[in-house]
Short mmCIF file of C-alpha atoms in Angstrom, two decimals:
data_model
loop_
_atom_site.label_atom_id
_atom_site.label_comp_id
_atom_site.label_asym_id
_atom_site.label_seq_id
_atom_site.Cartn_x
_atom_site.Cartn_y
_atom_site.Cartn_z
CA MET A 1 0.00 0.00 0.00
CA GLN A 2 1.44 3.35 -1.02
CA SER A 3 1.69 6.26 1.39
CA VAL A 4 -0.64 9.24 0.94
CA ALA A 5 0.41 12.90 1.25
CA PHE A 6 -2.07 15.66 1.95
CA ALA A 7 -1.49 18.85 -0.09
CA LEU A 8 -1.81 22.13 1.85
CA PRO A 9 -3.13 25.01 -0.29
CA PRO A 10 -1.12 28.29 0.04
CA SER A 11 -3.61 30.41 1.91
CA ASN A 12 -2.66 33.41 4.09
CA ASN A 13 -5.69 32.96 6.27
CA PHE A 14 -4.67 29.40 6.98
CA LEU A 15 -1.11 30.39 7.77
CA LYS A 16 -2.20 33.20 10.09
CA ALA A 17 -4.72 31.17 12.01
CA GLN A 18 -3.48 30.40 15.54
CA ILE A 19 -6.02 27.66 16.09
CA PRO A 20 -6.37 25.14 13.30
CA PRO A 21 -9.88 24.70 12.03
CA LYS A 22 -11.77 21.65 13.08
CA PRO A 23 -11.56 18.81 10.62
CA LYS A 24 -14.40 18.32 8.29
CA PRO A 25 -16.74 15.46 9.10
CA HIS A 26 -15.87 13.65 5.88
CA HIS A 27 -12.25 12.46 6.01
CA ARG A 28 -10.30 10.87 3.29
CA PHE A 29 -9.01 7.38 3.92
CA ASN A 30 -5.79 7.45 5.92
CA PRO A 31 -3.90 4.13 6.01
CA ILE A 32 -1.86 5.32 8.97
CA SER A 33 -5.01 5.15 11.08
CA LEU A 34 -4.93 1.34 10.77
CA SER A 35 -2.76 1.01 13.83
CA TYR A 36 -2.66 -2.78 13.62
CA ALA A 37 -1.58 -2.86 9.98
CA PRO A 38 2.20 -2.37 10.53
CA LYS A 39 2.11 -5.24 13.01
CA SER A 40 0.76 -7.49 10.28
CA VAL A 41 3.76 -7.12 8.00
CA ASP A 42 5.74 -10.00 9.52
CA LEU A 43 2.81 -12.16 10.50
CA THR A 44 1.63 -14.93 8.23
CA SER A 45 -1.18 -17.35 8.65
CA ILE A 46 -1.33 -21.03 7.67
CA ASN A 47 0.25 -21.83 4.28
CA GLY A 48 2.25 -18.59 4.44
CA HIS A 49 -0.46 -16.19 3.29
CA SER A 50 -0.83 -12.70 4.72
CA ILE A 51 -3.41 -12.15 7.41
CA PHE A 52 -5.32 -9.86 5.02
CA VAL A 53 -8.05 -11.55 3.08
CA ASN A 54 -6.95 -10.27 -0.35
CA PRO A 55 -3.93 -7.93 -0.27
CA THR A 56 -3.78 -7.72 -4.06
CA SER A 57 -7.31 -6.47 -4.48
CA LEU A 58 -6.85 -4.13 -1.54
CA SER A 59 -3.77 -2.47 -3.07
CA GLN A 60 -5.36 -2.28 -6.53
CA SER A 61 -8.41 -0.46 -5.24
CA SER A 62 -6.60 1.81 -2.77
CA SER A 63 -6.91 4.92 -5.00
CA SER A 64 -10.67 4.61 -5.19
CA HIS A 65 -10.89 4.00 -1.44
CA PHE A 66 -9.29 7.35 -0.65
CA ASN A 67 -12.41 9.13 -1.83
CA ARG A 68 -14.74 7.09 0.35
CA ARG A 69 -16.15 8.24 3.64
CA THR A 70 -15.27 6.99 7.10
CA SER A 71 -17.91 4.22 6.81
CA PHE A 72 -15.49 2.24 4.64
CA HIS A 73 -12.80 2.58 7.26
CA SER A 74 -14.91 1.12 10.03
CA THR A 75 -16.42 -1.67 7.93
CA ASP A 76 -13.22 -2.96 6.35
CA HIS A 77 -11.34 -2.48 9.62
CA ASP A 78 -13.79 -4.72 11.45
CA HIS A 79 -13.69 -7.29 8.68
CA GLN A 80 -9.90 -7.51 8.85
CA ARG A 81 -9.99 -7.81 12.62
CA SER A 82 -12.52 -10.63 12.50
CA ASP A 83 -10.54 -12.46 9.84
CA PHE A 84 -7.36 -12.15 11.87
CA SER A 85 -9.02 -13.49 15.02
CA VAL A 86 -10.45 -16.51 13.18
CA ARG A 87 -7.13 -17.44 11.65
CA ALA A 88 -5.24 -16.98 14.91
CA SER A 89 -7.64 -19.23 16.79
CA SER A 90 -7.19 -21.99 14.22
CA VAL A 91 -3.51 -22.53 15.11
CA PRO A 92 -3.95 -24.01 18.62
CA GLN A 93 -6.75 -26.20 17.31
CA THR A 94 -4.32 -27.70 14.79
CA VAL A 95 -1.75 -28.26 17.54
CA ASP A 96 -4.34 -29.98 19.72
CA GLU A 97 -5.39 -32.22 16.85
CA SER A 98 -1.74 -33.14 16.26
CA LYS A 99 -1.26 -33.98 19.92
CA ASN A 100 -4.44 -36.07 19.95
CA SER A 101 -3.28 -37.97 16.86
CA THR A 102 0.11 -38.65 18.45
CA GLY A 103 -1.50 -39.79 21.69
CA LEU A 104 -3.86 -42.09 19.84
CA ALA A 105 -0.98 -43.61 17.86
CA LYS A 106 0.98 -44.28 21.06
CA THR A 107 -2.06 -45.85 22.70
CA LEU A 108 -2.64 -48.14 19.72
CA GLN A 109 1.03 -49.09 19.69
CA LEU A 110 1.01 -49.91 23.40
CA GLY A 111 -2.20 -51.91 23.02
CA SER A 112 -0.66 -53.92 20.19
CA LEU A 113 2.43 -54.69 22.26
CA MET A 114 0.28 -55.79 25.20
CA ALA A 115 -1.82 -58.05 22.98
CA LEU A 116 1.28 -59.68 21.49
CA TRP A 117 2.76 -60.03 24.99
CA TYR A 118 -0.28 -62.00 26.12
CA LEU A 119 -0.57 -64.00 22.90
CA PHE A 120 3.07 -65.16 22.94
CA ASN A 121 2.74 -66.18 26.59
CA ILE A 122 -0.36 -68.24 25.83
CA TYR A 123 1.33 -70.02 22.93
CA LEU A 124 4.45 -70.64 25.02
CA ASN A 125 2.57 -72.39 27.80
CA ILE A 126 0.27 -74.39 25.55
CA ASN A 127 3.09 -75.65 23.32
CA ASN A 128 5.32 -76.45 26.29
CA LYS A 129 2.56 -78.48 27.90
CA GLN A 130 1.83 -80.36 24.69
CA VAL A 131 5.50 -81.27 24.21
CA LEU A 132 6.11 -82.21 27.85
CA LYS A 133 3.08 -84.52 27.90
CA VAL A 134 4.75 -86.79 25.33
CA PHE A 135 8.40 -85.81 25.80
CA PRO A 136 9.11 -85.76 29.58
CA TYR A 137 12.54 -84.16 29.39
CA PRO A 138 12.17 -80.59 30.70
CA MET A 139 15.90 -79.92 30.79
CA THR A 140 16.31 -80.72 27.10
CA LEU A 141 13.29 -78.58 26.22
CA THR A 142 14.57 -75.67 28.32
CA THR A 143 18.00 -75.87 26.67
CA CYS A 144 16.40 -75.80 23.23
CA GLN A 145 14.35 -72.73 24.13
CA LEU A 146 17.39 -70.89 25.45
CA GLY A 147 19.32 -71.93 22.34
CA ILE A 148 16.64 -70.46 20.08
CA GLY A 149 16.72 -67.27 22.14
CA ALA A 150 20.52 -67.10 21.83
CA VAL A 151 20.27 -67.43 18.05
CA LEU A 152 17.70 -64.61 17.91
CA VAL A 153 19.94 -62.38 20.04
CA LEU A 154 22.94 -62.98 17.77
CA LEU A 155 20.80 -62.19 14.72
CA MET A 156 19.67 -58.93 16.31
CA TRP A 157 23.26 -57.94 17.03
CA SER A 158 24.61 -58.99 13.63
CA THR A 159 21.89 -57.10 11.72
CA ASN A 160 22.20 -54.03 14.00
CA LEU A 161 18.58 -54.30 15.09
CA TYR A 162 19.98 -53.78 18.55
CA LYS A 163 23.38 -52.47 19.53
CA LYS A 164 25.93 -55.13 20.38
CA PRO A 165 27.26 -54.48 23.90
CA LYS A 166 30.88 -54.45 24.96
CA VAL A 167 31.25 -56.98 27.74
CA SER A 168 34.31 -57.02 29.97
CA PRO A 169 35.53 -60.09 31.89
CA ALA A 170 34.47 -58.46 35.16
CA MET A 171 30.98 -57.95 33.75
CA VAL A 172 30.77 -61.58 32.66
CA ALA A 173 31.75 -62.73 36.13
CA ALA A 174 29.03 -60.58 37.64
CA ILE A 175 26.36 -61.88 35.24
CA VAL A 176 27.15 -65.57 35.74
CA PRO A 177 25.10 -65.91 38.99
CA VAL A 178 22.17 -64.17 37.30
CA ALA A 179 22.39 -66.53 34.32
CA MET A 180 22.50 -69.57 36.61
CA VAL A 181 19.29 -68.68 38.47
CA HIS A 182 17.68 -67.67 35.16
CA SER A 183 18.36 -71.17 33.81
CA LEU A 184 17.01 -72.79 36.97
CA GLY A 185 13.90 -70.61 36.97
CA ASN A 186 12.90 -71.64 33.46
CA LEU A 187 13.84 -75.26 34.11
CA PHE A 188 11.67 -75.47 37.24
CA THR A 189 8.75 -73.88 35.40
CA ASN A 190 8.92 -76.49 32.65
CA MET A 191 9.26 -79.24 35.24
CA SER A 192 6.05 -78.02 36.88
CA LEU A 193 4.23 -77.79 33.54
CA GLY A 194 5.15 -81.38 32.86
CA LYS A 195 3.66 -82.56 36.18
CA VAL A 196 0.51 -80.48 36.78
CA ALA A 197 -2.00 -78.40 34.82
CA VAL A 198 -0.90 -75.11 33.27
CA SER A 199 -3.52 -73.25 35.29
CA PHE A 200 -2.24 -74.70 38.56
CA THR A 201 1.38 -73.88 37.72
CA HIS A 202 0.47 -70.25 37.14
CA THR A 203 -1.68 -70.16 40.25
CA ILE A 204 1.37 -71.21 42.29
CA LYS A 205 3.53 -68.70 40.40
CA ALA A 206 1.18 -66.01 41.66
CA MET A 207 3.23 -66.26 44.87
CA GLU A 208 6.16 -64.50 43.19
CA PRO A 209 5.45 -61.26 45.14
CA PHE A 210 5.90 -63.16 48.42
CA PHE A 211 9.41 -64.29 47.41
CA SER A 212 10.19 -60.86 45.97
CA VAL A 213 9.42 -59.19 49.30
CA LEU A 214 11.32 -61.84 51.24
CA LEU A 215 14.48 -61.72 49.12
CA SER A 216 14.46 -57.91 48.83
CA SER A 217 14.30 -57.67 52.61
CA LEU A 218 17.13 -60.16 53.11
CA PHE A 219 19.55 -59.06 50.38
CA LEU A 220 18.64 -55.46 49.50
CA GLY A 221 17.45 -54.23 52.90
CA GLU A 222 14.13 -53.06 51.43
CA LEU A 223 11.61 -53.47 54.23
CA PRO A 224 8.00 -53.80 53.02
CA THR A 225 5.26 -51.43 54.07
CA LEU A 226 2.21 -52.54 56.01
CA TRP A 227 0.15 -52.29 52.81
CA VAL A 228 2.51 -54.67 51.00
CA VAL A 229 2.43 -57.19 53.82
CA SER A 230 -1.37 -57.00 53.86
CA SER A 231 -1.53 -57.76 50.14
CA LEU A 232 0.54 -60.93 50.63
CA VAL A 233 -2.12 -62.47 52.90
CA PRO A 234 -4.71 -63.14 50.15
CA ILE A 235 -1.94 -64.34 47.82
CA VAL A 236 -0.74 -67.02 50.21
CA GLY A 237 -4.28 -67.92 51.32
CA GLY A 238 -5.60 -68.15 47.78
CA VAL A 239 -2.75 -70.39 46.60
CA ALA A 240 -3.23 -72.66 49.63
CA LEU A 241 -6.97 -72.94 48.95
CA ALA A 242 -6.41 -73.68 45.25
CA SER A 243 -3.75 -76.27 46.05
CA MET A 244 -6.01 -78.20 48.42
CA THR A 245 -8.70 -78.55 45.75
CA GLU A 246 -6.51 -78.97 42.63
CA ALA A 247 -7.34 -82.14 40.70
CA SER A 248 -3.85 -82.43 39.16
CA PHE A 249 -1.99 -81.70 42.40
CA ASN A 250 1.23 -83.56 43.13
CA TRP A 251 4.16 -82.56 45.27
CA SER A 252 6.66 -82.71 42.42
CA GLY A 253 4.76 -80.18 40.33
CA PHE A 254 3.97 -77.98 43.33
CA SER A 255 7.57 -77.96 44.57
CA SER A 256 8.93 -77.20 41.08
CA ALA A 257 6.60 -74.19 40.72
CA MET A 258 7.63 -72.90 44.14
CA ALA A 259 11.30 -73.37 43.26
CA SER A 260 10.64 -71.43 40.06
CA ASN A 261 9.27 -68.54 42.14
CA LEU A 262 12.36 -68.57 44.33
CA THR A 263 14.88 -68.66 41.49
CA ASN A 264 13.07 -66.11 39.30
CA GLN A 265 12.90 -63.59 42.11
CA SER A 266 16.53 -64.33 42.97
CA ARG A 267 17.37 -63.44 39.38
CA ASN A 268 15.58 -60.11 39.76
CA VAL A 269 17.40 -59.32 42.99
CA PHE A 270 20.79 -60.26 41.55
CA SER A 271 20.07 -58.25 38.40
CA LYS A 272 19.25 -55.21 40.48
CA LYS A 273 22.42 -55.53 42.52
CA PHE A 274 24.46 -56.00 39.35
CA MET A 275 22.97 -53.02 37.53
CA ILE A 276 23.40 -50.74 40.55
CA SER A 277 27.00 -51.74 41.20
CA LYS A 278 28.25 -51.09 37.66
CA GLU A 279 29.53 -47.69 36.60
CA GLU A 280 27.85 -48.10 33.19
CA PRO A 281 24.77 -50.24 33.85
CA LEU A 282 23.23 -52.24 31.03
CA ASP A 283 19.67 -51.67 29.93
CA ASN A 284 17.12 -54.41 30.54
CA ILE A 285 17.01 -55.82 27.00
CA THR A 286 20.81 -55.98 26.69
CA LEU A 287 21.15 -57.63 30.09
CA PHE A 288 18.44 -60.15 29.23
CA SER A 289 20.13 -60.93 25.90
CA ILE A 290 23.47 -61.60 27.55
CA ILE A 291 21.80 -63.71 30.24
CA THR A 292 20.04 -65.78 27.56
CA ILE A 293 23.29 -66.65 25.80
CA MET A 294 25.13 -67.42 29.02
CA SER A 295 22.23 -69.52 30.35
CA PHE A 296 22.27 -71.62 27.19
CA LEU A 297 26.02 -72.20 27.46
CA LEU A 298 25.69 -73.16 31.12
CA LEU A 299 22.76 -75.52 30.58
CA VAL A 300 24.14 -77.47 27.60
CA PRO A 301 26.70 -79.56 29.56
CA ALA A 302 24.26 -80.10 32.44
CA THR A 303 21.60 -81.35 30.01
CA LEU A 304 23.97 -83.74 28.28
CA PHE A 305 25.03 -85.12 31.65
CA MET A 306 21.51 -85.44 33.16
CA GLU A 307 19.34 -86.40 30.17
CA GLY A 308 21.75 -87.25 27.38
CA VAL A 309 20.91 -86.67 23.73
CA ARG A 310 17.14 -87.10 23.56
CA PHE A 311 16.18 -84.70 20.81
CA THR A 312 17.42 -86.48 17.70
CA PRO A 313 14.95 -87.63 15.03
CA SER A 314 15.99 -91.25 15.49
CA TYR A 315 15.29 -91.20 19.22
CA LEU A 316 11.92 -89.45 18.83
CA GLN A 317 10.84 -91.96 16.18
CA SER A 318 12.05 -94.85 18.32
CA VAL A 319 9.66 -93.86 21.12
CA GLY A 320 6.77 -93.42 18.69
CA LEU A 321 6.76 -89.60 18.47
CA ASN A 322 6.28 -87.41 15.43
CA ALA A 323 9.66 -85.68 15.19
CA LYS A 324 8.36 -82.93 12.90
CA ASP A 325 5.49 -82.09 15.25
CA ILE A 326 7.79 -82.02 18.29
CA TYR A 327 10.32 -79.81 16.52
CA MET A 328 7.69 -77.36 15.30
CA LYS A 329 6.07 -76.99 18.71
CA SER A 330 9.44 -76.64 20.42
CA LEU A 331 10.58 -74.06 17.88
CA LEU A 332 7.38 -72.06 18.31
CA ALA A 333 7.68 -72.26 22.10
CA GLY A 334 11.30 -71.09 21.97
CA PHE A 335 10.42 -68.15 19.73
CA CYS A 336 7.46 -67.19 21.94
CA PHE A 337 9.62 -67.51 25.05
CA HIS A 338 12.15 -64.98 23.78
CA ALA A 339 9.60 -62.72 22.07
CA TYR A 340 7.36 -62.28 25.10
CA GLN A 341 10.36 -61.42 27.30
CA GLN A 342 11.53 -58.80 24.80
CA LEU A 343 8.02 -57.37 24.60
CA SER A 344 7.85 -57.21 28.37
CA TYR A 345 10.90 -54.94 28.48
CA MET A 346 9.62 -52.85 25.56
CA ILE A 347 6.35 -52.26 27.41
CA LEU A 348 8.20 -51.47 30.63
CA ALA A 349 10.08 -48.72 28.76
CA ARG A 350 6.73 -47.10 27.83
CA VAL A 351 4.76 -47.37 31.07
CA SER A 352 5.36 -47.13 34.80
CA THR A 353 6.41 -50.15 36.84
CA VAL A 354 3.02 -50.18 38.56
CA THR A 355 1.19 -50.31 35.23
CA HIS A 356 3.53 -53.05 34.05
CA SER A 357 2.86 -55.07 37.21
CA VAL A 358 -0.88 -54.74 36.72
CA GLY A 359 -0.49 -55.84 33.10
CA ASN A 360 1.56 -58.83 34.23
CA CYS A 361 -1.20 -59.78 36.69
CA VAL A 362 -3.82 -59.58 33.94
CA LYS A 363 -1.53 -61.64 31.70
CA ARG A 364 -1.50 -64.46 34.28
CA VAL A 365 -5.30 -64.42 34.40
CA VAL A 366 -5.46 -64.60 30.60
CA VAL A 367 -3.02 -67.53 30.50
CA ILE A 368 -4.96 -69.45 33.18
CA VAL A 369 -8.30 -68.94 31.44
CA ALA A 370 -6.87 -69.78 28.00
CA SER A 371 -5.22 -72.99 29.25
CA VAL A 372 -8.38 -74.13 31.07
CA LEU A 373 -10.43 -73.63 27.90
CA PHE A 374 -7.83 -75.21 25.59
CA PHE A 375 -7.08 -78.33 27.66
CA GLY A 376 -10.52 -78.63 29.25
CA THR A 377 -9.00 -78.62 32.73
CA PRO A 378 -11.57 -79.47 35.43
CA VAL A 379 -11.91 -76.60 37.89
CA SER A 380 -13.99 -76.91 41.07
CA PRO A 381 -15.78 -73.86 42.50
CA ILE A 382 -13.48 -73.77 45.54
CA ASN A 383 -10.43 -74.06 43.31
CA ALA A 384 -11.66 -71.17 41.19
CA VAL A 385 -12.28 -69.07 44.32
CA GLY A 386 -8.78 -69.80 45.62
CA THR A 387 -7.21 -68.85 42.29
CA GLY A 388 -9.29 -65.67 42.17
CA ILE A 389 -8.27 -64.66 45.70
CA ALA A 390 -4.59 -65.23 44.91
CA LEU A 391 -4.78 -63.17 41.71
CA ALA A 392 -6.69 -60.41 43.51
CA GLY A 393 -3.88 -60.32 46.05
CA VAL A 394 -1.34 -59.99 43.24
CA PHE A 395 -3.33 -57.08 41.85
CA MET A 396 -3.42 -55.41 45.27
CA TYR A 397 0.32 -55.94 45.63
CA SER A 398 1.01 -54.29 42.27
CA ARG A 399 -1.00 -51.26 43.38
CA VAL A 400 0.32 -50.78 46.91
CA LYS A 401 3.98 -51.69 46.58
CA ARG A 402 4.78 -48.12 45.48
CA ILE A 403 3.20 -46.53 48.54
CA LYS A 404 6.00 -44.97 50.53
CA PRO A 405 5.94 -45.19 54.32
CA LYS A 406 5.24 -41.90 56.08
CA LYS A 407 8.24 -40.30 57.69
CA ALA A 408 8.03 -39.76 61.42
#
């Protein structure tokens, strides 16, 4: 828009007047009166256009506008103000929509990870049970699963899907105890699955919080709060009630599941001590990957000594088993075993530990229900009540374990 100069006629009367005459009621258009216009020079709306509706038409018709009365000034001024306010208010709406879209995408991603976490766990337990029913060698099966996990870890490192860690001899020495209890934990779980129903094994494994509190108190000096201790009561009572009414109960399966609880929670305690003591602690996935490889290497000689070579096609055929079916189920179980553990750590990186604990509790419920439906496991009303009480206690524990004791 061009500037406008007002010509002053050479009149003596005008020059001699001490008081300027009052302006006439009909002014010419003065662009300087648009006090907000200079501020609009550097402002652009969406897509980079000026805040004016049509700057081209406005500049083209500026000469004709100078002869208009003040009514044009007020009308066009209000129109520009209203247009500016509408465009300005549209910016935060776009930002909110972007945030909502991002939040929705993250929610869908987390939901997909949770669904896969549950699905892999269901397939792991069902396939393990099917194999162990006809192939009663839990140590061989556990070694195969750890071997499959080790292969997957090496593939991840070799293809740079995950960064290969630098492991020092001192670090290896510190991880060895963790790998040993990790091997034992998975071995005892498979031993229990081979002896009792899947649902009963996971009902007993609901007592993991009890061993977690016990071992943390003994080795880490973490004393539980009154709320935590209170949540352990229904866990222990529910497992006891379910055990007394379990149709598939036997002491071998019960003891193996309890030993699994002890070794798994020992692994968690040792992992925590290891990660705290190191100057450069490893993240959960890297630590789990290293533990998987070391556990496989530790379990191979023990398996050969205890059970011998029982997984060859000739041996399986000699005992009347379908080697292809056993291999496929074992391979699927090994993949699911490693995949659900990886997903567990991926979910833990996205949610709080309390949310993860609640999700783990729900996962156990899903596995129990799925196994009962798949295998047609007989469940008495009292057994169902005991299992429900134990799982409710686990849920309470996951909610109250983060409550800090009040300082005196």
